[in-house]
Amino acid sequence: MRDSTGGYMSAVDDMDDIEMIMQQLQSGQELEQAAESSHRRNYIFREHLDAEERLRADYFGAHPKYPYYYFRRRYRMSLRPDATGLPSFSIIMKCTSTIRQLVYGVTPDALDKYLQMDDHCARDCLDFFIMSVIELFMPKYLRKPGFDDIQRLYNAHNTIHGFSGLLESIDCMHWEWKNCPKEWHKQFARGDKKYPTITLEAVTSYDLWIWHAFFEVAGANNDLTVLNNSPLFEDLLDDIAPMAPFEVNGVTFKKGHYLADDIYPQWSSFVKSFLVVISEKNALFKRKQESARKDIERAFEVLQGRWHIICQRVRSWTINKI
C-alpha cells in the first residue's frame, strides 16, 4: 500500500508540476503578446476625404463659409478673386491641366471642356509649373557629377557594360518647333525636317540620370555645332574637373570618357566605334560600344514615352521657355 500510495502521490506531484509549468508558459506568452501589442501602431480612420471636402467648402468654394478676411488671417495670404469676382482655379485644377498637357501632349485648348479653363490660363499654368520644378530639382539632378558620383558611374558601367572609366553616353535629339518666329526660320532650318528644329544635347548614364541638357543656339543645326557651343567640357578646358583616374591595359588615365557616335570629333574624351572591322576583337568592341550607347537612346525613348508633350511639335514661342 505504501508503495502504491507513494507511487500515486508521486504521479500527482508530477501532474501538478506540469500544470504549473504550463501556466507559467501561458502567462509568459500573454506578457509577450501584451508587450508586442503595446508597440503596435493602432490605425485610426480619420475620414481625411471628408475633411478635405469640408476644407474646400469652408475656404475654397465659389461661396465659402468663412469670409475672405478669415482666410487671410488663418493662411497669411490673400485669396484674390478673378476679374469676374469669383474665386480663381484651385491648385488641383491647375496641376491637373499641367500634368495632362505634359503626359498626353494635348493642346491647352483641349482641356477647356473638361476643366472649364481657357487656353491662356492652361498655358500659364504649364509654364509656372515647369519653372517651379526646375527651381526645386535642378540643383539635385541637373548638376555635374562629383568625385563620388564618378566613382559610382565607373563601377556601375564597368559591371554592366564592361567599360572602365566610362562616364556617360552623349547624343542629340531634334525637336520640331512649330511656333518658331518666321524671322528665325532660316537659323533653325534643317533639310530633312519640314519645320524649324531645335537640338537637345544630353548625356546620360545606365540609370538614365541626365545631368547635362543643352539646347542649341541659333544657327547650330547639327550635333557638331551644338557641341562647339555646349558648356559640357568647360571644366575640362579650365582644368577644374574632378580627378578620377582609372586604368586600362596597364595605362592610367586621369579622367573619364564618353561614348559617342561617328559624327563626333576625334577627342580623347570620346570613345567611338570602328568604321571598318578588320578583326574579331574589333567586332567585339563595336558590339559592346553600340550596346552601351543604347543608354542615351533609351533615355530619349523613356522621356518621349512618359511625357508625350516631347513627341509633339514645340508650341512655345520663345526658346527660353522650351
PDB file of C-alpha atoms in Angstrom:
ATOM      1  CA  MET A   1       0.000   0.000   0.000  1.00  0.00           C
ATOM      2  CA  ARG A   2       2.814   2.303   0.860  1.00  0.00           C
ATOM      3  CA  ASP A   3       4.458   1.697  -2.496  1.00  0.00           C
ATOM      4  CA  SER A   4       1.274   2.057  -4.396  1.00  0.00           C
ATOM      5  CA  THR A   5       0.221   5.142  -2.416  1.00  0.00           C
ATOM      6  CA  GLY A   6       3.656   6.621  -2.709  1.00  0.00           C
ATOM      7  CA  GLY A   7       3.668   5.947  -6.447  1.00  0.00           C
ATOM      8  CA  TYR A   8       0.262   7.528  -6.770  1.00  0.00           C
ATOM      9  CA  MET A   9       1.276  10.602  -4.817  1.00  0.00           C
ATOM     10  CA  SER A  10       4.416  10.935  -6.942  1.00  0.00           C
ATOM     11  CA  ALA A  11       2.344  10.861 -10.112  1.00  0.00           C
ATOM     12  CA  VAL A  12       0.045  13.518  -8.676  1.00  0.00           C
ATOM     13  CA  ASP A  13       3.019  15.696  -7.834  1.00  0.00           C
ATOM     14  CA  ASP A  14       4.336  15.312 -11.372  1.00  0.00           C
ATOM     15  CA  MET A  15       0.997  16.382 -12.809  1.00  0.00           C
ATOM     16  CA  ASP A  16       0.958  19.410 -10.533  1.00  0.00           C
ATOM     17  CA  ASP A  17       4.437  20.376 -11.693  1.00  0.00           C
ATOM     18  CA  ILE A  18       3.462  20.038 -15.348  1.00  0.00           C
ATOM     19  CA  GLU A  19       0.343  22.129 -14.813  1.00  0.00           C
ATOM     20  CA  MET A  20       2.378  24.805 -13.051  1.00  0.00           C
ATOM     21  CA  ILE A  21       4.885  24.893 -15.912  1.00  0.00           C
ATOM     22  CA  MET A  22       2.092  25.210 -18.475  1.00  0.00           C
ATOM     23  CA  GLN A  23       0.548  28.085 -16.533  1.00  0.00           C
ATOM     24  CA  GLN A  24       3.899  29.854 -16.403  1.00  0.00           C
ATOM     25  CA  LEU A  25       4.406  29.381 -20.127  1.00  0.00           C
ATOM     26  CA  GLN A  26       0.930  30.684 -20.874  1.00  0.00           C
ATOM     27  CA  SER A  27       1.409  33.725 -18.665  1.00  0.00           C
ATOM     28  CA  GLY A  28       4.759  34.388 -20.338  1.00  0.00           C
ATOM     29  CA  GLN A  29       3.172  34.260 -23.779  1.00  0.00           C
ATOM     30  CA  GLU A  30       0.423  36.621 -22.659  1.00  0.00           C
ATOM     31  CA  LEU A  31       3.044  39.071 -21.402  1.00  0.00           C
ATOM     32  CA  GLU A  32       4.914  38.893 -24.697  1.00  0.00           C
ATOM     33  CA  GLN A  33       1.726  39.475 -26.659  1.00  0.00           C
ATOM     34  CA  ALA A  34       0.845  42.405 -24.433  1.00  0.00           C
ATOM     35  CA  ALA A  35       4.306  43.873 -24.969  1.00  0.00           C
ATOM     36  CA  GLU A  36       4.016  43.445 -28.730  1.00  0.00           C
ATOM     37  CA  SER A  37       0.557  44.969 -28.812  1.00  0.00           C
ATOM     38  CA  SER A  38       1.781  47.951 -26.801  1.00  0.00           C
ATOM     39  CA  HIS A  39       4.327  48.728 -29.548  1.00  0.00           C
ATOM     40  CA  ARG A  40       1.893  48.121 -32.394  1.00  0.00           C
ATOM     41  CA  ARG A  41       0.509  51.217 -34.027  1.00  0.00           C
ATOM     42  CA  ASN A  42      -3.257  51.468 -33.927  1.00  0.00           C
ATOM     43  CA  TYR A  43      -4.902  52.562 -37.161  1.00  0.00           C
ATOM     44  CA  ILE A  44      -7.313  55.433 -36.750  1.00  0.00           C
ATOM     45  CA  PHE A  45      -9.796  56.013 -39.524  1.00  0.00           C
ATOM     46  CA  ARG A  46      -9.665  59.788 -39.705  1.00  0.00           C
ATOM     47  CA  GLU A  47     -12.003  60.355 -42.675  1.00  0.00           C
ATOM     48  CA  HIS A  48      -9.488  62.642 -44.387  1.00  0.00           C
ATOM     49  CA  LEU A  49     -11.523  62.781 -47.593  1.00  0.00           C
ATOM     50  CA  ASP A  50     -14.474  64.269 -45.731  1.00  0.00           C
ATOM     51  CA  ALA A  51     -12.103  66.691 -44.042  1.00  0.00           C
ATOM     52  CA  GLU A  52     -10.831  67.833 -47.434  1.00  0.00           C
ATOM     53  CA  GLU A  53     -14.384  68.435 -48.640  1.00  0.00           C
ATOM     54  CA  ARG A  54     -15.125  70.492 -45.533  1.00  0.00           C
ATOM     55  CA  LEU A  55     -11.938  72.489 -46.056  1.00  0.00           C
ATOM     56  CA  ARG A  56     -12.935  73.263 -49.615  1.00  0.00           C
ATOM     57  CA  ALA A  57     -16.421  74.291 -48.549  1.00  0.00           C
ATOM     58  CA  ASP A  58     -15.031  76.493 -45.769  1.00  0.00           C
ATOM     59  CA  TYR A  59     -12.424  78.421 -47.760  1.00  0.00           C
ATOM     60  CA  PHE A  60     -12.011  77.453 -51.425  1.00  0.00           C
ATOM     61  CA  GLY A  61     -15.512  77.075 -52.841  1.00  0.00           C
ATOM     62  CA  ALA A  62     -17.411  79.507 -55.016  1.00  0.00           C
ATOM     63  CA  HIS A  63     -19.346  80.623 -51.910  1.00  0.00           C
ATOM     64  CA  PRO A  64     -17.066  79.808 -48.954  1.00  0.00           C
ATOM     65  CA  LYS A  65     -18.389  79.511 -45.443  1.00  0.00           C
ATOM     66  CA  TYR A  66     -15.800  81.886 -43.974  1.00  0.00           C
ATOM     67  CA  PRO A  67     -15.264  85.402 -45.360  1.00  0.00           C
ATOM     68  CA  TYR A  68     -12.052  86.346 -47.153  1.00  0.00           C
ATOM     69  CA  TYR A  69     -10.551  88.123 -44.146  1.00  0.00           C
ATOM     70  CA  TYR A  70     -10.725  84.831 -42.222  1.00  0.00           C
ATOM     71  CA  PHE A  71      -8.708  83.197 -44.981  1.00  0.00           C
ATOM     72  CA  ARG A  72      -6.104  85.955 -44.853  1.00  0.00           C
ATOM     73  CA  ARG A  73      -5.824  85.748 -41.064  1.00  0.00           C
ATOM     74  CA  ARG A  74      -5.507  81.949 -40.956  1.00  0.00           C
ATOM     75  CA  TYR A  75      -3.392  81.390 -44.096  1.00  0.00           C
ATOM     76  CA  ARG A  76      -1.337  84.608 -44.006  1.00  0.00           C
ATOM     77  CA  MET A  77      -2.098  85.248 -47.684  1.00  0.00           C
ATOM     78  CA  SER A  78      -4.797  86.731 -49.860  1.00  0.00           C
ATOM     79  CA  LEU A  79      -7.384  84.697 -51.727  1.00  0.00           C
ATOM     80  CA  ARG A  80      -7.973  87.042 -54.589  1.00  0.00           C
ATOM     81  CA  PRO A  81     -10.953  86.593 -56.897  1.00  0.00           C
ATOM     82  CA  ASP A  82     -10.593  86.761 -60.651  1.00  0.00           C
ATOM     83  CA  ALA A  83     -11.906  89.506 -62.926  1.00  0.00           C
ATOM     84  CA  THR A  84     -15.468  88.228 -62.573  1.00  0.00           C
ATOM     85  CA  GLY A  85     -15.347  88.425 -58.781  1.00  0.00           C
ATOM     86  CA  LEU A  86     -15.311  84.637 -58.337  1.00  0.00           C
ATOM     87  CA  PRO A  87     -12.537  82.530 -56.822  1.00  0.00           C
ATOM     88  CA  SER A  88      -9.859  81.535 -59.274  1.00  0.00           C
ATOM     89  CA  PHE A  89      -8.967  77.972 -60.280  1.00  0.00           C
ATOM     90  CA  SER A  90      -7.848  75.716 -57.450  1.00  0.00           C
ATOM     91  CA  ILE A  91      -4.360  74.266 -57.274  1.00  0.00           C
ATOM     92  CA  ILE A  92      -5.762  70.814 -58.086  1.00  0.00           C
ATOM     93  CA  MET A  93      -7.298  72.062 -61.341  1.00  0.00           C
ATOM     94  CA  LYS A  94      -4.125  73.897 -62.314  1.00  0.00           C
ATOM     95  CA  CYS A  95      -1.927  70.869 -61.619  1.00  0.00           C
ATOM     96  CA  THR A  96      -4.367  68.580 -63.443  1.00  0.00           C
ATOM     97  CA  SER A  97      -4.238  70.812 -66.505  1.00  0.00           C
ATOM     98  CA  THR A  98      -0.442  70.936 -66.423  1.00  0.00           C
ATOM     99  CA  ILE A  99       0.121  67.229 -65.909  1.00  0.00           C
ATOM    100  CA  ARG A 100      -2.305  66.300 -68.685  1.00  0.00           C
ATOM    101  CA  GLN A 101      -0.512  68.597 -71.079  1.00  0.00           C
ATOM    102  CA  LEU A 102       2.811  67.017 -70.147  1.00  0.00           C
ATOM    103  CA  VAL A 103       1.656  63.404 -70.117  1.00  0.00           C
ATOM    104  CA  TYR A 104      -0.682  63.324 -73.113  1.00  0.00           C
ATOM    105  CA  GLY A 105       0.730  66.177 -75.168  1.00  0.00           C
ATOM    106  CA  VAL A 106      -2.697  67.748 -75.663  1.00  0.00           C
ATOM    107  CA  THR A 107      -3.089  71.392 -76.540  1.00  0.00           C
ATOM    108  CA  PRO A 108      -4.150  73.774 -73.752  1.00  0.00           C
ATOM    109  CA  ASP A 109      -7.457  74.428 -75.527  1.00  0.00           C
ATOM    110  CA  ALA A 110      -8.321  70.704 -75.441  1.00  0.00           C
ATOM    111  CA  LEU A 111      -8.837  70.877 -71.661  1.00  0.00           C
ATOM    112  CA  ASP A 112     -11.449  73.623 -71.809  1.00  0.00           C
ATOM    113  CA  LYS A 113     -14.445  71.286 -71.907  1.00  0.00           C
ATOM    114  CA  TYR A 114     -13.268  69.112 -69.012  1.00  0.00           C
ATOM    115  CA  LEU A 115     -11.743  71.736 -66.698  1.00  0.00           C
ATOM    116  CA  GLN A 116     -13.549  74.860 -67.994  1.00  0.00           C
ATOM    117  CA  MET A 117     -10.137  76.539 -68.301  1.00  0.00           C
ATOM    118  CA  ASP A 118      -9.196  78.668 -71.291  1.00  0.00           C
ATOM    119  CA  ASP A 119      -6.002  78.051 -73.219  1.00  0.00           C
ATOM    120  CA  HIS A 120      -4.200  81.143 -71.922  1.00  0.00           C
ATOM    121  CA  CYS A 121      -4.640  80.108 -68.300  1.00  0.00           C
ATOM    122  CA  ALA A 122      -3.698  76.494 -69.078  1.00  0.00           C
ATOM    123  CA  ARG A 123      -0.555  77.624 -70.881  1.00  0.00           C
ATOM    124  CA  ASP A 124       0.425  79.888 -67.986  1.00  0.00           C
ATOM    125  CA  CYS A 125      -0.106  77.020 -65.535  1.00  0.00           C
ATOM    126  CA  LEU A 126       2.205  74.842 -67.609  1.00  0.00           C
ATOM    127  CA  ASP A 127       4.931  77.492 -67.681  1.00  0.00           C
ATOM    128  CA  PHE A 128       4.762  78.221 -63.950  1.00  0.00           C
ATOM    129  CA  PHE A 129       4.678  74.520 -63.067  1.00  0.00           C
ATOM    130  CA  ILE A 130       7.762  73.743 -65.141  1.00  0.00           C
ATOM    131  CA  MET A 131       9.658  76.732 -63.771  1.00  0.00           C
ATOM    132  CA  SER A 132       8.867  75.605 -60.224  1.00  0.00           C
ATOM    133  CA  VAL A 133      10.036  72.050 -60.932  1.00  0.00           C
ATOM    134  CA  ILE A 134      13.284  73.364 -62.415  1.00  0.00           C
ATOM    135  CA  GLU A 135      13.881  75.638 -59.448  1.00  0.00           C
ATOM    136  CA  LEU A 136      13.268  72.834 -56.952  1.00  0.00           C
ATOM    137  CA  PHE A 137      15.058  69.902 -58.580  1.00  0.00           C
ATOM    138  CA  MET A 138      17.739  71.350 -60.848  1.00  0.00           C
ATOM    139  CA  PRO A 139      20.351  71.681 -58.045  1.00  0.00           C
ATOM    140  CA  LYS A 140      19.907  67.994 -57.209  1.00  0.00           C
ATOM    141  CA  TYR A 141      19.679  66.338 -60.619  1.00  0.00           C
ATOM    142  CA  LEU A 142      20.865  68.735 -63.330  1.00  0.00           C
ATOM    143  CA  ARG A 143      24.358  69.133 -61.897  1.00  0.00           C
ATOM    144  CA  LYS A 144      27.806  67.961 -62.831  1.00  0.00           C
ATOM    145  CA  PRO A 145      28.881  64.741 -61.107  1.00  0.00           C
ATOM    146  CA  GLY A 146      31.298  64.968 -58.208  1.00  0.00           C
ATOM    147  CA  PHE A 147      34.064  62.550 -57.320  1.00  0.00           C
ATOM    148  CA  ASP A 148      31.735  60.122 -55.531  1.00  0.00           C
ATOM    149  CA  ASP A 149      29.311  60.201 -58.459  1.00  0.00           C
ATOM    150  CA  ILE A 150      32.139  59.489 -60.890  1.00  0.00           C
ATOM    151  CA  GLN A 151      33.344  56.501 -58.894  1.00  0.00           C
ATOM    152  CA  ARG A 152      29.806  55.135 -58.765  1.00  0.00           C
ATOM    153  CA  LEU A 153      29.447  55.537 -62.532  1.00  0.00           C
ATOM    154  CA  TYR A 154      32.830  53.892 -63.096  1.00  0.00           C
ATOM    155  CA  ASN A 155      31.882  50.844 -61.054  1.00  0.00           C
ATOM    156  CA  ALA A 156      28.384  50.512 -62.495  1.00  0.00           C
ATOM    157  CA  HIS A 157      29.417  50.885 -66.140  1.00  0.00           C
ATOM    158  CA  ASN A 158      32.343  48.524 -65.686  1.00  0.00           C
ATOM    159  CA  THR A 159      29.986  45.915 -64.240  1.00  0.00           C
ATOM    160  CA  ILE A 160      27.130  46.412 -66.704  1.00  0.00           C
ATOM    161  CA  HIS A 161      28.915  47.289 -69.946  1.00  0.00           C
ATOM    162  CA  GLY A 162      32.497  46.189 -69.328  1.00  0.00           C
ATOM    163  CA  PHE A 163      33.980  49.665 -69.943  1.00  0.00           C
ATOM    164  CA  SER A 164      36.475  51.117 -67.460  1.00  0.00           C
ATOM    165  CA  GLY A 165      36.327  54.853 -66.844  1.00  0.00           C
ATOM    166  CA  LEU A 166      33.003  55.292 -68.621  1.00  0.00           C
ATOM    167  CA  LEU A 167      31.052  58.351 -67.502  1.00  0.00           C
ATOM    168  CA  GLU A 168      28.100  58.762 -69.843  1.00  0.00           C
ATOM    169  CA  SER A 169      26.827  58.400 -73.382  1.00  0.00           C
ATOM    170  CA  ILE A 170      26.275  61.548 -75.432  1.00  0.00           C
ATOM    171  CA  ASP A 171      23.864  62.226 -78.276  1.00  0.00           C
ATOM    172  CA  CYS A 172      21.407  64.789 -79.617  1.00  0.00           C
ATOM    173  CA  MET A 173      17.651  64.790 -80.160  1.00  0.00           C
ATOM    174  CA  HIS A 174      15.953  67.020 -82.726  1.00  0.00           C
ATOM    175  CA  TRP A 175      12.661  68.660 -81.817  1.00  0.00           C
ATOM    176  CA  GLU A 176      10.453  70.386 -84.393  1.00  0.00           C
ATOM    177  CA  TRP A 177       9.488  73.929 -83.439  1.00  0.00           C
ATOM    178  CA  LYS A 178       6.002  74.680 -84.727  1.00  0.00           C
ATOM    179  CA  ASN A 179       5.702  78.250 -83.445  1.00  0.00           C
ATOM    180  CA  CYS A 180       9.189  79.386 -84.335  1.00  0.00           C
ATOM    181  CA  PRO A 181       9.100  83.085 -85.296  1.00  0.00           C
ATOM    182  CA  LYS A 182       9.290  83.487 -89.061  1.00  0.00           C
ATOM    183  CA  GLU A 183      12.376  85.672 -88.929  1.00  0.00           C
ATOM    184  CA  TRP A 184      14.208  82.785 -87.222  1.00  0.00           C
ATOM    185  CA  HIS A 185      13.189  80.020 -89.641  1.00  0.00           C
ATOM    186  CA  LYS A 186      16.447  80.040 -91.580  1.00  0.00           C
ATOM    187  CA  GLN A 187      18.508  79.884 -88.404  1.00  0.00           C
ATOM    188  CA  PHE A 188      16.753  76.726 -87.182  1.00  0.00           C
ATOM    189  CA  ALA A 189      16.067  75.048 -90.525  1.00  0.00           C
ATOM    190  CA  ARG A 190      17.217  71.541 -91.445  1.00  0.00           C
ATOM    191  CA  GLY A 191      16.986  69.948 -94.845  1.00  0.00           C
ATOM    192  CA  ASP A 192      15.470  66.730 -93.526  1.00  0.00           C
ATOM    193  CA  LYS A 193      12.764  68.439 -91.431  1.00  0.00           C
ATOM    194  CA  LYS A 194       9.613  70.230 -92.541  1.00  0.00           C
ATOM    195  CA  TYR A 195       9.573  72.626 -89.598  1.00  0.00           C
ATOM    196  CA  PRO A 196      12.407  74.509 -87.937  1.00  0.00           C
ATOM    197  CA  THR A 197      14.053  72.350 -85.300  1.00  0.00           C
ATOM    198  CA  ILE A 198      15.958  72.848 -82.106  1.00  0.00           C
ATOM    199  CA  THR A 199      18.550  70.343 -80.968  1.00  0.00           C
ATOM    200  CA  LEU A 200      18.850  68.979 -77.452  1.00  0.00           C
ATOM    201  CA  GLU A 201      22.279  67.697 -76.454  1.00  0.00           C
ATOM    202  CA  ALA A 202      22.177  65.344 -73.483  1.00  0.00           C
ATOM    203  CA  VAL A 203      24.375  62.871 -71.658  1.00  0.00           C
ATOM    204  CA  THR A 204      23.046  60.008 -69.582  1.00  0.00           C
ATOM    205  CA  SER A 205      24.248  57.002 -67.633  1.00  0.00           C
ATOM    206  CA  TYR A 206      22.946  53.468 -67.245  1.00  0.00           C
ATOM    207  CA  ASP A 207      20.314  54.609 -64.711  1.00  0.00           C
ATOM    208  CA  LEU A 208      19.004  57.356 -67.048  1.00  0.00           C
ATOM    209  CA  TRP A 209      20.476  60.183 -64.979  1.00  0.00           C
ATOM    210  CA  ILE A 210      20.540  63.125 -67.397  1.00  0.00           C
ATOM    211  CA  TRP A 211      22.760  65.664 -65.682  1.00  0.00           C
ATOM    212  CA  HIS A 212      23.563  67.686 -68.811  1.00  0.00           C
ATOM    213  CA  ALA A 213      20.905  69.081 -71.153  1.00  0.00           C
ATOM    214  CA  PHE A 214      21.757  71.855 -73.585  1.00  0.00           C
ATOM    215  CA  PHE A 215      19.529  73.390 -76.253  1.00  0.00           C
ATOM    216  CA  GLU A 216      21.275  74.718 -79.314  1.00  0.00           C
ATOM    217  CA  VAL A 217      21.809  78.358 -80.071  1.00  0.00           C
ATOM    218  CA  ALA A 218      20.590  79.898 -83.304  1.00  0.00           C
ATOM    219  CA  GLY A 219      22.434  78.576 -86.334  1.00  0.00           C
ATOM    220  CA  ALA A 220      23.587  75.356 -84.650  1.00  0.00           C
ATOM    221  CA  ASN A 221      21.809  72.830 -86.831  1.00  0.00           C
ATOM    222  CA  ASN A 222      23.787  69.648 -86.224  1.00  0.00           C
ATOM    223  CA  ASP A 223      25.455  67.756 -83.406  1.00  0.00           C
ATOM    224  CA  LEU A 224      28.911  69.238 -84.018  1.00  0.00           C
ATOM    225  CA  THR A 225      27.847  72.879 -83.922  1.00  0.00           C
ATOM    226  CA  VAL A 226      25.801  72.191 -80.810  1.00  0.00           C
ATOM    227  CA  LEU A 227      28.844  70.577 -79.191  1.00  0.00           C
ATOM    228  CA  ASN A 228      31.031  73.564 -80.047  1.00  0.00           C
ATOM    229  CA  ASN A 229      28.626  75.858 -78.180  1.00  0.00           C
ATOM    230  CA  SER A 230      27.922  73.453 -75.335  1.00  0.00           C
ATOM    231  CA  PRO A 231      29.311  74.018 -71.814  1.00  0.00           C
ATOM    232  CA  LEU A 232      29.828  70.270 -71.343  1.00  0.00           C
ATOM    233  CA  PHE A 233      33.632  70.375 -71.434  1.00  0.00           C
ATOM    234  CA  GLU A 234      34.203  73.785 -69.864  1.00  0.00           C
ATOM    235  CA  ASP A 235      35.519  72.240 -66.640  1.00  0.00           C
ATOM    236  CA  LEU A 236      37.956  70.089 -68.601  1.00  0.00           C
ATOM    237  CA  LEU A 237      39.223  73.080 -70.557  1.00  0.00           C
ATOM    238  CA  ASP A 238      39.587  75.118 -67.364  1.00  0.00           C
ATOM    239  CA  ASP A 239      41.251  72.142 -65.640  1.00  0.00           C
ATOM    240  CA  ILE A 240      38.809  72.184 -62.731  1.00  0.00           C
ATOM    241  CA  ALA A 241      37.076  68.868 -63.420  1.00  0.00           C
ATOM    242  CA  PRO A 242      37.398  66.263 -60.625  1.00  0.00           C
ATOM    243  CA  MET A 243      40.428  64.000 -60.953  1.00  0.00           C
ATOM    244  CA  ALA A 244      39.147  60.432 -61.120  1.00  0.00           C
ATOM    245  CA  PRO A 245      41.907  58.193 -62.541  1.00  0.00           C
ATOM    246  CA  PHE A 246      41.284  54.706 -63.879  1.00  0.00           C
ATOM    247  CA  GLU A 247      43.417  52.060 -65.538  1.00  0.00           C
ATOM    248  CA  VAL A 248      43.009  50.236 -68.856  1.00  0.00           C
ATOM    249  CA  ASN A 249      45.541  47.644 -70.067  1.00  0.00           C
ATOM    250  CA  GLY A 250      48.136  48.910 -67.624  1.00  0.00           C
ATOM    251  CA  VAL A 251      47.749  52.553 -68.709  1.00  0.00           C
ATOM    252  CA  THR A 252      46.421  55.104 -66.206  1.00  0.00           C
ATOM    253  CA  PHE A 253      44.038  57.801 -67.415  1.00  0.00           C
ATOM    254  CA  LYS A 254      43.227  60.831 -65.301  1.00  0.00           C
ATOM    255  CA  LYS A 255      39.623  61.480 -66.323  1.00  0.00           C
ATOM    256  CA  GLY A 256      36.687  59.534 -67.683  1.00  0.00           C
ATOM    257  CA  HIS A 257      35.328  59.314 -71.195  1.00  0.00           C
ATOM    258  CA  TYR A 258      32.014  59.404 -73.070  1.00  0.00           C
ATOM    259  CA  LEU A 259      30.582  57.032 -75.648  1.00  0.00           C
ATOM    260  CA  ALA A 260      29.727  58.800 -78.903  1.00  0.00           C
ATOM    261  CA  ASP A 261      28.807  58.008 -82.490  1.00  0.00           C
ATOM    262  CA  ASP A 262      30.874  58.658 -85.599  1.00  0.00           C
ATOM    263  CA  ILE A 263      29.791  62.268 -86.130  1.00  0.00           C
ATOM    264  CA  TYR A 264      31.659  63.486 -83.055  1.00  0.00           C
ATOM    265  CA  PRO A 265      35.291  64.633 -83.377  1.00  0.00           C
ATOM    266  CA  GLN A 266      38.361  62.577 -82.551  1.00  0.00           C
ATOM    267  CA  TRP A 267      38.737  63.815 -78.995  1.00  0.00           C
ATOM    268  CA  SER A 268      40.324  61.814 -76.218  1.00  0.00           C
ATOM    269  CA  SER A 269      37.129  62.195 -74.183  1.00  0.00           C
ATOM    270  CA  PHE A 270      35.106  60.305 -76.805  1.00  0.00           C
ATOM    271  CA  VAL A 271      35.188  56.556 -77.334  1.00  0.00           C
ATOM    272  CA  LYS A 272      33.677  55.693 -80.700  1.00  0.00           C
ATOM    273  CA  SER A 273      33.086  52.518 -82.622  1.00  0.00           C
ATOM    274  CA  PHE A 274      35.144  51.231 -85.552  1.00  0.00           C
ATOM    275  CA  LEU A 275      34.016  52.250 -89.013  1.00  0.00           C
ATOM    276  CA  VAL A 276      35.794  49.274 -90.570  1.00  0.00           C
ATOM    277  CA  VAL A 277      36.030  45.964 -88.730  1.00  0.00           C
ATOM    278  CA  ILE A 278      39.234  44.081 -89.543  1.00  0.00           C
ATOM    279  CA  SER A 279      39.387  41.569 -86.700  1.00  0.00           C
ATOM    280  CA  GLU A 280      37.212  39.687 -84.273  1.00  0.00           C
ATOM    281  CA  LYS A 281      38.474  41.920 -81.481  1.00  0.00           C
ATOM    282  CA  ASN A 282      37.300  44.999 -83.391  1.00  0.00           C
ATOM    283  CA  ALA A 283      33.926  43.373 -83.984  1.00  0.00           C
ATOM    284  CA  LEU A 284      33.554  42.574 -80.275  1.00  0.00           C
ATOM    285  CA  PHE A 285      34.439  46.153 -79.303  1.00  0.00           C
ATOM    286  CA  LYS A 286      31.987  47.520 -81.872  1.00  0.00           C
ATOM    287  CA  ARG A 287      29.159  45.397 -80.467  1.00  0.00           C
ATOM    288  CA  LYS A 288      29.981  46.376 -76.884  1.00  0.00           C
ATOM    289  CA  GLN A 289      30.242  50.076 -77.690  1.00  0.00           C
ATOM    290  CA  GLU A 290      26.999  50.201 -79.655  1.00  0.00           C
ATOM    291  CA  SER A 291      25.212  48.210 -76.970  1.00  0.00           C
ATOM    292  CA  ALA A 292      26.393  50.544 -74.205  1.00  0.00           C
ATOM    293  CA  ARG A 293      25.419  53.622 -76.243  1.00  0.00           C
ATOM    294  CA  LYS A 294      21.815  52.488 -76.161  1.00  0.00           C
ATOM    295  CA  ASP A 295      21.631  54.119 -72.715  1.00  0.00           C
ATOM    296  CA  ILE A 296      21.193  57.534 -74.323  1.00  0.00           C
ATOM    297  CA  GLU A 297      18.709  56.193 -76.880  1.00  0.00           C
ATOM    298  CA  ARG A 298      16.752  54.550 -74.083  1.00  0.00           C
ATOM    299  CA  ALA A 299      16.752  57.822 -72.133  1.00  0.00           C
ATOM    300  CA  PHE A 300      15.202  59.709 -75.056  1.00  0.00           C
ATOM    301  CA  GLU A 301      12.631  56.941 -75.559  1.00  0.00           C
ATOM    302  CA  VAL A 302      11.678  56.995 -71.876  1.00  0.00           C
ATOM    303  CA  LEU A 303      11.288  60.778 -71.937  1.00  0.00           C
ATOM    304  CA  GLN A 304       9.064  60.656 -75.004  1.00  0.00           C
ATOM    305  CA  GLY A 305       7.106  57.677 -73.711  1.00  0.00           C
ATOM    306  CA  ARG A 306       6.412  59.206 -70.317  1.00  0.00           C
ATOM    307  CA  TRP A 307       5.909  62.808 -71.406  1.00  0.00           C
ATOM    308  CA  HIS A 308       4.120  62.877 -74.753  1.00  0.00           C
ATOM    309  CA  ILE A 309       4.486  66.626 -74.995  1.00  0.00           C
ATOM    310  CA  ILE A 310       8.018  65.942 -76.251  1.00  0.00           C
ATOM    311  CA  CYS A 311       6.604  63.864 -79.108  1.00  0.00           C
ATOM    312  CA  GLN A 312       4.577  66.843 -80.344  1.00  0.00           C
ATOM    313  CA  ARG A 313       5.971  69.847 -82.162  1.00  0.00           C
ATOM    314  CA  VAL A 314       7.036  72.620 -79.809  1.00  0.00           C
ATOM    315  CA  ARG A 315       4.235  75.113 -79.269  1.00  0.00           C
ATOM    316  CA  SER A 316       6.164  77.682 -77.224  1.00  0.00           C
ATOM    317  CA  TRP A 317       7.050  80.985 -78.833  1.00  0.00           C
ATOM    318  CA  THR A 318      10.388  81.604 -77.117  1.00  0.00           C
ATOM    319  CA  ILE A 319      13.377  79.307 -76.797  1.00  0.00           C
ATOM    320  CA  ASN A 320      13.814  80.227 -73.127  1.00  0.00           C
ATOM    321  CA  LYS A 321      10.529  78.532 -72.233  1.00  0.00           C
ATOM    322  CA  ILE A 322      11.451  75.496 -74.309  1.00  0.00           C
TER     323      ILE A 322
END
